[in-house]
Short mmCIF file of C-alpha atoms in Angstrom, two decimals:
data_model
loop_
_atom_site.label_atom_id
_atom_site.label_comp_id
_atom_site.label_asym_id
_atom_site.label_seq_id
_atom_site.Cartn_x
_atom_site.Cartn_y
_atom_site.Cartn_z
CA UNK A 1 97.74 83.59 104.07
CA UNK A 2 95.23 86.33 105.06
CA UNK A 3 93.83 88.18 101.93
CA UNK A 4 91.92 91.20 101.68
CA UNK A 5 88.70 91.11 99.35
CA UNK A 6 88.14 93.52 96.59
CA UNK A 7 86.57 94.10 93.63
CA UNK A 8 86.24 94.12 89.42
CA UNK A 9 86.85 95.51 86.37
CA UNK A 10 86.85 99.15 84.95
CA UNK A 11 89.25 101.07 87.01
CA UNK A 12 90.94 102.06 90.19
CA UNK A 13 93.16 104.05 92.11
CA UNK A 14 95.83 102.74 94.48
CA UNK A 15 100.04 102.36 96.07
CA UNK A 16 102.05 100.03 97.65
CA UNK A 17 105.01 100.57 99.46
CA UNK A 18 108.50 99.00 97.72
CA UNK A 19 109.58 95.77 99.31
CA UNK A 20 111.93 93.87 96.56
CA UNK A 21 111.79 90.45 97.34
CA UNK A 22 115.18 87.97 97.96
CA UNK A 23 114.37 84.12 96.67
CA UNK A 24 113.55 82.03 99.52
CA UNK A 25 113.14 78.71 100.46
CA UNK A 26 109.55 79.71 101.42
CA UNK A 27 106.33 79.06 99.06
CA UNK A 28 105.54 82.71 99.88
CA UNK A 29 107.67 85.65 98.45
CA UNK A 30 109.76 87.61 101.32
CA UNK A 31 109.73 91.46 101.19
CA UNK A 32 112.00 93.51 102.66
CA UNK A 33 112.09 97.57 101.74
CA UNK A 34 110.40 100.73 102.32
CA UNK A 35 107.67 102.97 100.74
CA UNK A 36 110.22 105.38 99.08
CA UNK A 37 111.95 102.91 97.12
CA UNK A 38 115.07 102.68 98.95
CA UNK A 39 117.14 99.91 101.35
CA UNK A 40 115.26 97.04 99.22
CA UNK A 41 117.12 93.71 98.73
CA UNK A 42 119.19 93.26 95.36
CA UNK A 43 119.28 89.67 95.55
CA UNK A 44 116.28 89.20 93.41
CA UNK A 45 117.45 88.04 89.97
CA UNK A 46 116.11 87.07 86.66
CA UNK A 47 114.00 88.18 83.56
CA UNK A 48 110.46 88.95 84.23
CA UNK A 49 108.36 89.17 80.76
CA UNK A 50 105.35 91.27 80.54
CA UNK A 51 103.43 92.72 77.58
CA UNK A 52 99.97 94.95 76.91
CA UNK A 53 98.94 98.16 77.19
CA UNK A 54 100.87 100.82 74.73
CA UNK A 55 99.63 103.98 76.76
CA UNK A 56 102.15 102.39 79.64
CA UNK A 57 105.11 102.70 77.39
CA UNK A 58 106.44 105.99 78.65
CA UNK A 59 106.16 104.83 82.30
CA UNK A 60 106.96 101.32 81.60
CA UNK A 61 110.51 102.77 80.49
CA UNK A 62 111.11 104.77 83.27
CA UNK A 63 109.68 101.73 85.87
CA UNK A 64 112.17 99.30 84.26
CA UNK A 65 115.15 101.57 84.76
CA UNK A 66 114.36 102.17 88.07
CA UNK A 67 113.43 98.92 89.10
CA UNK A 68 116.96 97.75 87.26
CA UNK A 69 118.82 100.22 89.67
CA UNK A 70 117.48 98.48 92.59
CA UNK A 71 117.77 95.19 91.64
CA UNK A 72 120.91 95.17 89.13
CA UNK A 73 120.53 91.30 88.44
CA UNK A 74 117.01 91.51 87.78
CA UNK A 75 115.39 92.54 84.25
CA UNK A 76 111.87 93.51 83.06
CA UNK A 77 111.06 92.75 79.07
CA UNK A 78 107.99 94.35 78.45
CA UNK A 79 105.86 94.53 74.96
CA UNK A 80 103.79 97.27 73.85
CA UNK A 81 101.10 95.24 72.13
CA UNK A 82 97.59 96.90 73.70
CA UNK A 83 95.65 96.12 76.47
CA UNK A 84 93.77 93.07 74.62
CA UNK A 85 96.54 91.47 73.17
CA UNK A 86 98.60 91.79 77.00
CA UNK A 87 95.80 90.04 78.43
CA UNK A 88 95.52 87.24 75.66
CA UNK A 89 99.33 86.70 75.86
CA UNK A 90 99.23 86.18 79.72
CA UNK A 91 96.48 83.94 79.79
CA UNK A 92 98.32 81.81 76.96
CA UNK A 93 101.54 81.75 79.25
CA UNK A 94 103.56 84.24 77.10
CA UNK A 95 103.87 86.49 79.78
CA UNK A 96 104.29 86.70 83.47
CA UNK A 97 102.12 89.67 83.84
CA UNK A 98 100.04 91.75 81.77
CA UNK A 99 99.85 95.73 81.65
CA UNK A 100 95.86 96.39 80.73
CA UNK A 101 93.71 99.71 80.84
CA UNK A 102 90.50 97.64 81.37
CA UNK A 103 90.25 94.86 83.56
CA UNK A 104 89.81 91.48 82.62
CA UNK A 105 86.36 90.12 82.25
CA UNK A 106 84.75 87.30 84.26
CA UNK A 107 85.37 84.85 81.31
CA UNK A 108 89.28 85.70 81.01
CA UNK A 109 89.61 85.18 84.94
CA UNK A 110 88.03 82.00 84.68
CA UNK A 111 90.68 81.09 82.01
CA UNK A 112 93.27 82.39 84.20
CA UNK A 113 93.14 79.83 87.10
CA UNK A 114 94.59 77.11 84.49
CA UNK A 115 97.87 79.24 84.76
CA UNK A 116 97.27 80.78 87.65
CA UNK A 117 95.97 78.42 90.34
CA UNK A 118 92.59 78.44 92.22
CA UNK A 119 92.54 81.93 92.94
CA UNK A 120 93.11 82.96 89.47
CA UNK A 121 94.69 86.23 88.57
CA UNK A 122 94.33 89.79 90.37
CA UNK A 123 94.66 93.49 88.98
CA UNK A 124 96.49 95.59 90.78
CA UNK A 125 96.68 99.50 89.56
CA UNK A 126 99.84 101.07 88.17
CA UNK A 127 98.39 104.64 87.47
CA UNK A 128 95.69 106.86 86.98
CA UNK A 129 95.66 108.78 83.47
CA UNK A 130 92.97 110.93 81.81
CA UNK A 131 91.93 110.33 78.37
CA UNK A 132 92.13 113.08 76.44
CA UNK A 133 90.12 113.89 73.68
CA UNK A 134 92.40 115.24 71.15
CA UNK A 135 92.18 117.13 67.57
CA UNK A 136 94.02 119.05 65.15
CA UNK A 137 92.42 121.91 63.42
CA UNK A 138 94.17 124.70 61.37
CA UNK A 139 92.84 127.72 63.09
CA UNK A 140 91.79 126.56 66.40
CA UNK A 141 94.54 127.19 68.94
CA UNK A 142 92.35 127.18 72.18
CA UNK A 143 90.94 124.45 74.02
CA UNK A 144 87.34 123.28 73.02
CA UNK A 145 84.44 123.26 75.43
CA UNK A 146 82.18 120.04 74.77
CA UNK A 147 79.61 118.21 76.25
CA UNK A 148 78.99 114.50 76.47
CA UNK A 149 76.45 114.01 73.76
CA UNK A 150 78.40 116.35 71.43
CA UNK A 151 81.81 114.02 71.87
CA UNK A 152 79.62 111.14 71.16
CA UNK A 153 77.88 112.28 68.35
CA UNK A 154 81.31 113.78 66.84
CA UNK A 155 82.85 109.62 67.01
CA UNK A 156 79.45 108.45 66.00
CA UNK A 157 79.65 110.24 62.89
CA UNK A 158 76.74 112.26 63.20
CA UNK A 159 78.21 115.92 63.67
CA UNK A 160 80.86 116.25 60.86
CA UNK A 161 81.73 119.87 60.40
CA UNK A 162 83.93 121.95 63.04
CA UNK A 163 81.50 124.59 62.58
CA UNK A 164 78.46 122.53 63.13
CA UNK A 165 76.08 124.34 65.78
CA UNK A 166 76.59 121.79 68.29
CA UNK A 167 79.79 122.53 68.92
CA UNK A 168 79.53 126.35 68.48
CA UNK A 169 77.18 126.52 71.28
CA UNK A 170 79.58 125.14 73.80
CA UNK A 171 82.57 127.85 72.14
CA UNK A 172 80.71 131.12 71.09
CA UNK A 173 83.95 133.06 71.22
CA UNK A 174 86.03 130.71 69.16
CA UNK A 175 85.84 131.33 65.30
CA UNK A 176 85.17 127.88 64.36
CA UNK A 177 86.18 126.73 60.49
CA UNK A 178 84.26 124.87 58.38
CA UNK A 179 86.89 121.99 58.45
CA UNK A 180 85.54 118.42 57.89
CA UNK A 181 85.62 116.38 60.61
CA UNK A 182 88.18 112.85 60.83
CA UNK A 183 87.32 110.50 63.64
CA UNK A 184 90.53 108.23 64.21
CA UNK A 185 90.63 105.47 66.57
CA UNK A 186 92.51 102.66 67.67
CA UNK A 187 92.84 99.65 64.99
CA UNK A 188 94.14 97.04 67.94
CA UNK A 189 92.01 95.94 70.90
CA UNK A 190 92.68 98.80 73.36
CA UNK A 191 91.30 99.54 77.02
CA UNK A 192 91.73 102.98 76.08
CA UNK A 193 89.01 102.37 73.72
CA UNK A 194 87.34 100.46 76.20
CA UNK A 195 87.27 103.33 78.77
CA UNK A 196 86.63 106.24 76.18
CA UNK A 197 83.45 104.15 74.68
CA UNK A 198 82.28 103.78 78.42
CA UNK A 199 82.52 107.35 78.92
CA UNK A 200 80.31 107.75 75.86
CA UNK A 201 78.06 104.93 76.56
CA UNK A 202 77.34 106.24 80.15
CA UNK A 203 77.71 110.07 80.09
CA UNK A 204 76.13 110.64 76.90
CA UNK A 205 72.43 110.06 75.71
CA UNK A 206 73.18 109.22 71.92
CA UNK A 207 75.78 106.65 72.25
CA UNK A 208 74.05 103.27 70.89
CA UNK A 209 76.88 100.83 70.63
CA UNK A 210 78.43 97.95 72.58
CA UNK A 211 81.21 98.98 75.23
CA UNK A 212 84.35 97.09 74.07
CA UNK A 213 87.99 97.30 73.48
CA UNK A 214 87.25 97.24 69.68
CA UNK A 215 86.33 100.35 67.77
CA UNK A 216 82.52 99.43 66.09
CA UNK A 217 82.99 98.42 63.06
CA UNK A 218 79.68 100.36 61.62
CA UNK A 219 81.15 103.69 62.31
CA UNK A 220 83.26 105.12 59.24
CA UNK A 221 86.43 106.70 60.55
CA UNK A 222 90.31 106.23 60.23
CA UNK A 223 92.31 104.05 62.30
CA UNK A 224 95.79 103.30 63.66
CA UNK A 225 97.44 100.98 65.75
CA UNK A 226 98.38 101.69 69.14
CA UNK A 227 98.71 104.90 70.98
CA UNK A 228 101.34 106.38 69.27
CA UNK A 229 99.99 105.60 66.09
CA UNK A 230 96.50 107.68 66.48
CA UNK A 231 98.42 110.26 67.81
CA UNK A 232 100.61 110.04 64.90
CA UNK A 233 98.04 109.85 62.12
CA UNK A 234 95.91 112.84 64.08
CA UNK A 235 99.19 115.06 64.22
CA UNK A 236 99.22 114.59 60.20
CA UNK A 237 95.55 114.98 59.38
CA UNK A 238 94.09 118.62 59.41
CA UNK A 239 90.40 118.58 60.94
CA UNK A 240 91.01 115.05 62.97
CA UNK A 241 90.13 113.84 66.35
CA UNK A 242 90.82 111.14 68.63
CA UNK A 243 91.30 109.93 71.75
CA UNK A 244 94.38 108.77 73.81
CA UNK A 245 96.42 108.58 77.03
CA UNK A 246 96.91 112.15 78.21
CA UNK A 247 100.40 111.74 78.27
CA UNK A 248 101.46 110.86 75.06
CA UNK A 249 99.27 113.34 72.70
CA UNK A 250 102.30 115.92 72.46
CA UNK A 251 101.25 119.48 70.89
CA UNK A 252 97.48 118.24 69.83
CA UNK A 253 94.38 120.69 70.63
CA UNK A 254 92.41 119.48 73.42
CA UNK A 255 88.54 119.36 75.00
CA UNK A 256 87.24 120.69 78.43
CA UNK A 257 84.48 118.10 79.29
CA UNK A 258 81.47 119.45 80.43
CA UNK A 259 80.72 118.11 84.31
CA UNK A 260 77.63 119.83 86.05
CA UNK A 261 77.78 123.25 84.86
CA UNK A 262 81.43 123.41 84.39
CA UNK A 263 83.96 122.75 81.60
CA UNK A 264 86.98 120.54 82.96
CA UNK A 265 90.20 120.06 81.34
CA UNK A 266 92.14 117.17 82.10
CA UNK A 267 94.99 117.14 84.44
CA UNK A 268 96.37 114.01 86.99
CA UNK A 269 94.38 115.75 89.92
CA UNK A 270 91.15 115.84 87.95
CA UNK A 271 91.38 112.39 87.05
CA UNK A 272 92.45 111.15 90.54
CA UNK A 273 89.14 113.32 91.56
CA UNK A 274 86.89 111.11 89.44
CA UNK A 275 88.29 107.88 90.31
CA UNK A 276 87.99 108.72 93.93
CA UNK A 277 84.33 109.24 93.82
CA UNK A 278 83.91 105.94 91.97
CA UNK A 279 82.86 102.61 93.93
CA UNK A 280 84.65 99.10 93.81
CA UNK A 281 82.96 96.16 92.22
CA UNK A 282 82.45 92.53 93.48
CA UNK A 283 83.81 89.69 92.37
CA UNK A 284 86.95 87.37 91.03
CA UNK A 285 89.80 86.80 92.93
CA UNK A 286 89.84 87.93 96.91
CA UNK A 287 92.35 90.34 96.64
CA UNK A 288 91.60 91.67 93.07
CA UNK A 289 91.38 95.44 92.96
CA UNK A 290 89.36 97.22 90.57
CA UNK A 291 86.55 99.74 90.32
CA UNK A 292 83.62 101.01 88.24
CA UNK A 293 84.13 104.81 87.20
CA UNK A 294 81.15 107.11 87.74
CA UNK A 295 81.50 108.63 84.23
CA UNK A 296 78.43 110.50 85.51
CA UNK A 297 79.71 112.48 88.21
CA UNK A 298 78.85 115.89 88.62
CA UNK A 299 81.36 116.68 91.36
CA UNK A 300 83.16 119.96 90.88
CA UNK A 301 86.61 119.46 89.32
CA UNK A 302 86.50 115.84 88.27
CA UNK A 303 87.40 114.45 84.76
CA UNK A 304 85.51 111.77 83.77
CA UNK A 305 87.15 110.49 80.87
CA UNK A 306 89.74 108.50 82.48
CA UNK A 307 91.59 105.14 82.76
CA UNK A 308 93.23 103.58 85.76
CA UNK A 309 96.06 101.06 84.06
CA UNK A 310 96.27 97.92 85.74
CA UNK A 311 99.11 95.26 85.81
CA UNK A 312 97.58 91.99 86.35
CA UNK A 313 99.47 89.06 87.98
CA UNK A 314 98.96 85.44 88.91
CA UNK A 315 98.31 84.86 92.54
CA UNK A 316 100.02 81.30 91.93
CA UNK A 317 103.27 80.95 89.85
CA UNK A 318 105.27 77.78 89.06
CA UNK A 319 108.50 78.85 90.52
CA UNK A 320 110.12 81.19 93.42
CA UNK A 321 111.93 83.04 90.69
CA UNK A 322 108.82 83.99 88.62
CA UNK A 323 107.03 84.64 92.11
CA UNK A 324 109.91 86.95 94.00
CA UNK A 325 110.37 89.33 90.77
CA UNK A 326 106.60 89.80 90.32
CA UNK A 327 106.06 90.90 93.97
CA UNK A 328 109.62 92.81 93.45
CA UNK A 329 108.46 94.80 90.33
CA UNK A 330 104.65 95.01 91.38
CA UNK A 331 105.97 96.64 94.58
CA UNK A 332 108.55 99.19 92.82
CA UNK A 333 105.89 100.67 90.41
CA UNK A 334 103.59 101.16 93.32
CA UNK A 335 106.41 102.52 95.50
CA UNK A 336 106.55 106.67 96.13
CA UNK A 337 110.01 106.20 94.04
CA UNK A 338 108.04 104.10 91.46
CA UNK A 339 105.36 106.63 91.05
CA UNK A 340 106.78 109.77 91.02
CA UNK A 341 109.34 108.09 88.08
CA UNK A 342 105.91 107.60 86.00
CA UNK A 343 104.93 111.17 86.91
CA UNK A 344 107.96 112.49 85.91
CA UNK A 345 107.85 110.55 82.45
CA UNK A 346 104.56 110.19 81.68
CA UNK A 347 102.82 112.78 83.41
CA UNK A 348 100.31 110.09 85.12
CA UNK A 349 98.40 110.90 88.31
CA UNK A 350 100.32 109.41 91.27
CA UNK A 351 98.30 106.51 93.51
CA UNK A 352 96.23 107.60 96.34
CA UNK A 353 98.29 107.05 99.64
CA UNK A 354 94.66 105.96 101.49
CA UNK A 355 94.87 102.89 99.75
CA UNK A 356 98.94 101.84 99.40
CA UNK A 357 98.29 98.95 102.42
CA UNK A 358 95.68 97.43 100.07
CA UNK A 359 97.65 97.30 97.23
CA UNK A 360 100.31 95.82 99.14
CA UNK A 361 98.33 93.20 100.73
CA UNK A 362 97.30 92.13 97.30
CA UNK A 363 100.89 91.98 96.04
CA UNK A 364 101.78 89.79 99.16
CA UNK A 365 99.32 87.23 98.34
CA UNK A 366 101.26 85.65 95.46
CA UNK A 367 102.52 82.14 96.39
CA UNK A 368 104.10 79.72 94.82
CA UNK A 369 102.56 76.37 93.32
CA UNK A 370 103.16 73.28 95.56
#
C-alpha cells in the first residue's frame, strides 16, 4: 500500500472522515462511511483496549459513546493512566492503542517495531487543546497577563509572592495580594507536563531544566496525580498555580500569555492558530503525523501554550478484528461528528479540514500481520 510521509513528536493538527470498517478477508481493513460520521458499517465488532492521557478523559467518554452508537457491536475501553503510562502500556502489549499528549521518542518508536511490525507505530492527532496556566488566588478575579519569563520564574520557584513586581508590571490595574505562591504540578509522567515545560524552555530565557514528561525533581512544589488531581489541589489551595488541559480547569482563574506586543487568552481557535504556524518533524514511520510547535511565535492571536493529543496505533496488528476496530475508532474520532462531539464535551479545537485526507491515509495504512 502506498503511504504518505509525515513527521515526528511534539504536536499536530488534522482530521479524517469517518469510515467504519467491516471485518473482511483482506489483510487491509476495508472502510466505508462518510466524513460526517453517518452511514458507516455496523459490522465491526469486538473490544478495543486503550490507555493514556487523562486530559482526554472527557473527550474519550464522548468518543466511545458516539462510536458505540454507530457500531453497536463494538466497544472501546480506555484507562486514564497518563500519557507516559499509556505509551508504556501500549509498548508492553497491554493496550491496542495509546492516548498521549506527547509523541513517542525515537527510542520508543524503535521499541514499537517489536509489537507493530517493521514500520512500528504511528501517531494520529485526536484534538488540539490549549494548556491553561490556571490559578486560585483570593482577591484576584480577573485574567492575569504574564510573559514567558515570569511564568517560568513562578514555576521555577523564583517568584514566590503574588504581589511580586514581575507580576505587577504586567498587571498595573489589578491590586495583587501578598499571598505566597504554591506551585502545583503533575506527579505522574504526563504529556501535558512535557508540552508545558517545552513552552517554558523554548519561549523563556530563564528555564534551565530538561524538557520531560516528569516534573523537575529539584523544584520544591506540591504535586498530584493526573489532570483532575492538579485541578482539585489548586482549587483547594489559596495562592496555588498549575497547568492543565484548558477543558478541565473548571472555575480557576487563568493567564493571558504575552505573544509579541499583545496578551492572548487561551481559546480553541488561538491554540489552533499556534499549531498552524508549526512545522512537521521528520522521522519514524512513513505515515507518522506529528508537528514541532513554534513556542516562540509572535503571530497575532496565537496561543503557544498548546498541546496536540495523539492516538498511537500499530501499523500492523496480529488479527483482522483488532485492525478493523483500530481503523474504525480512529476514523470516528477524526470525523466531523467525532470532532464536534469532543468539542461539545471538552471544549477541544476541531482538527483542520486541510489535513483530513492525510490523517485518513495514515489510518488506511494499517494492515494485518501475515
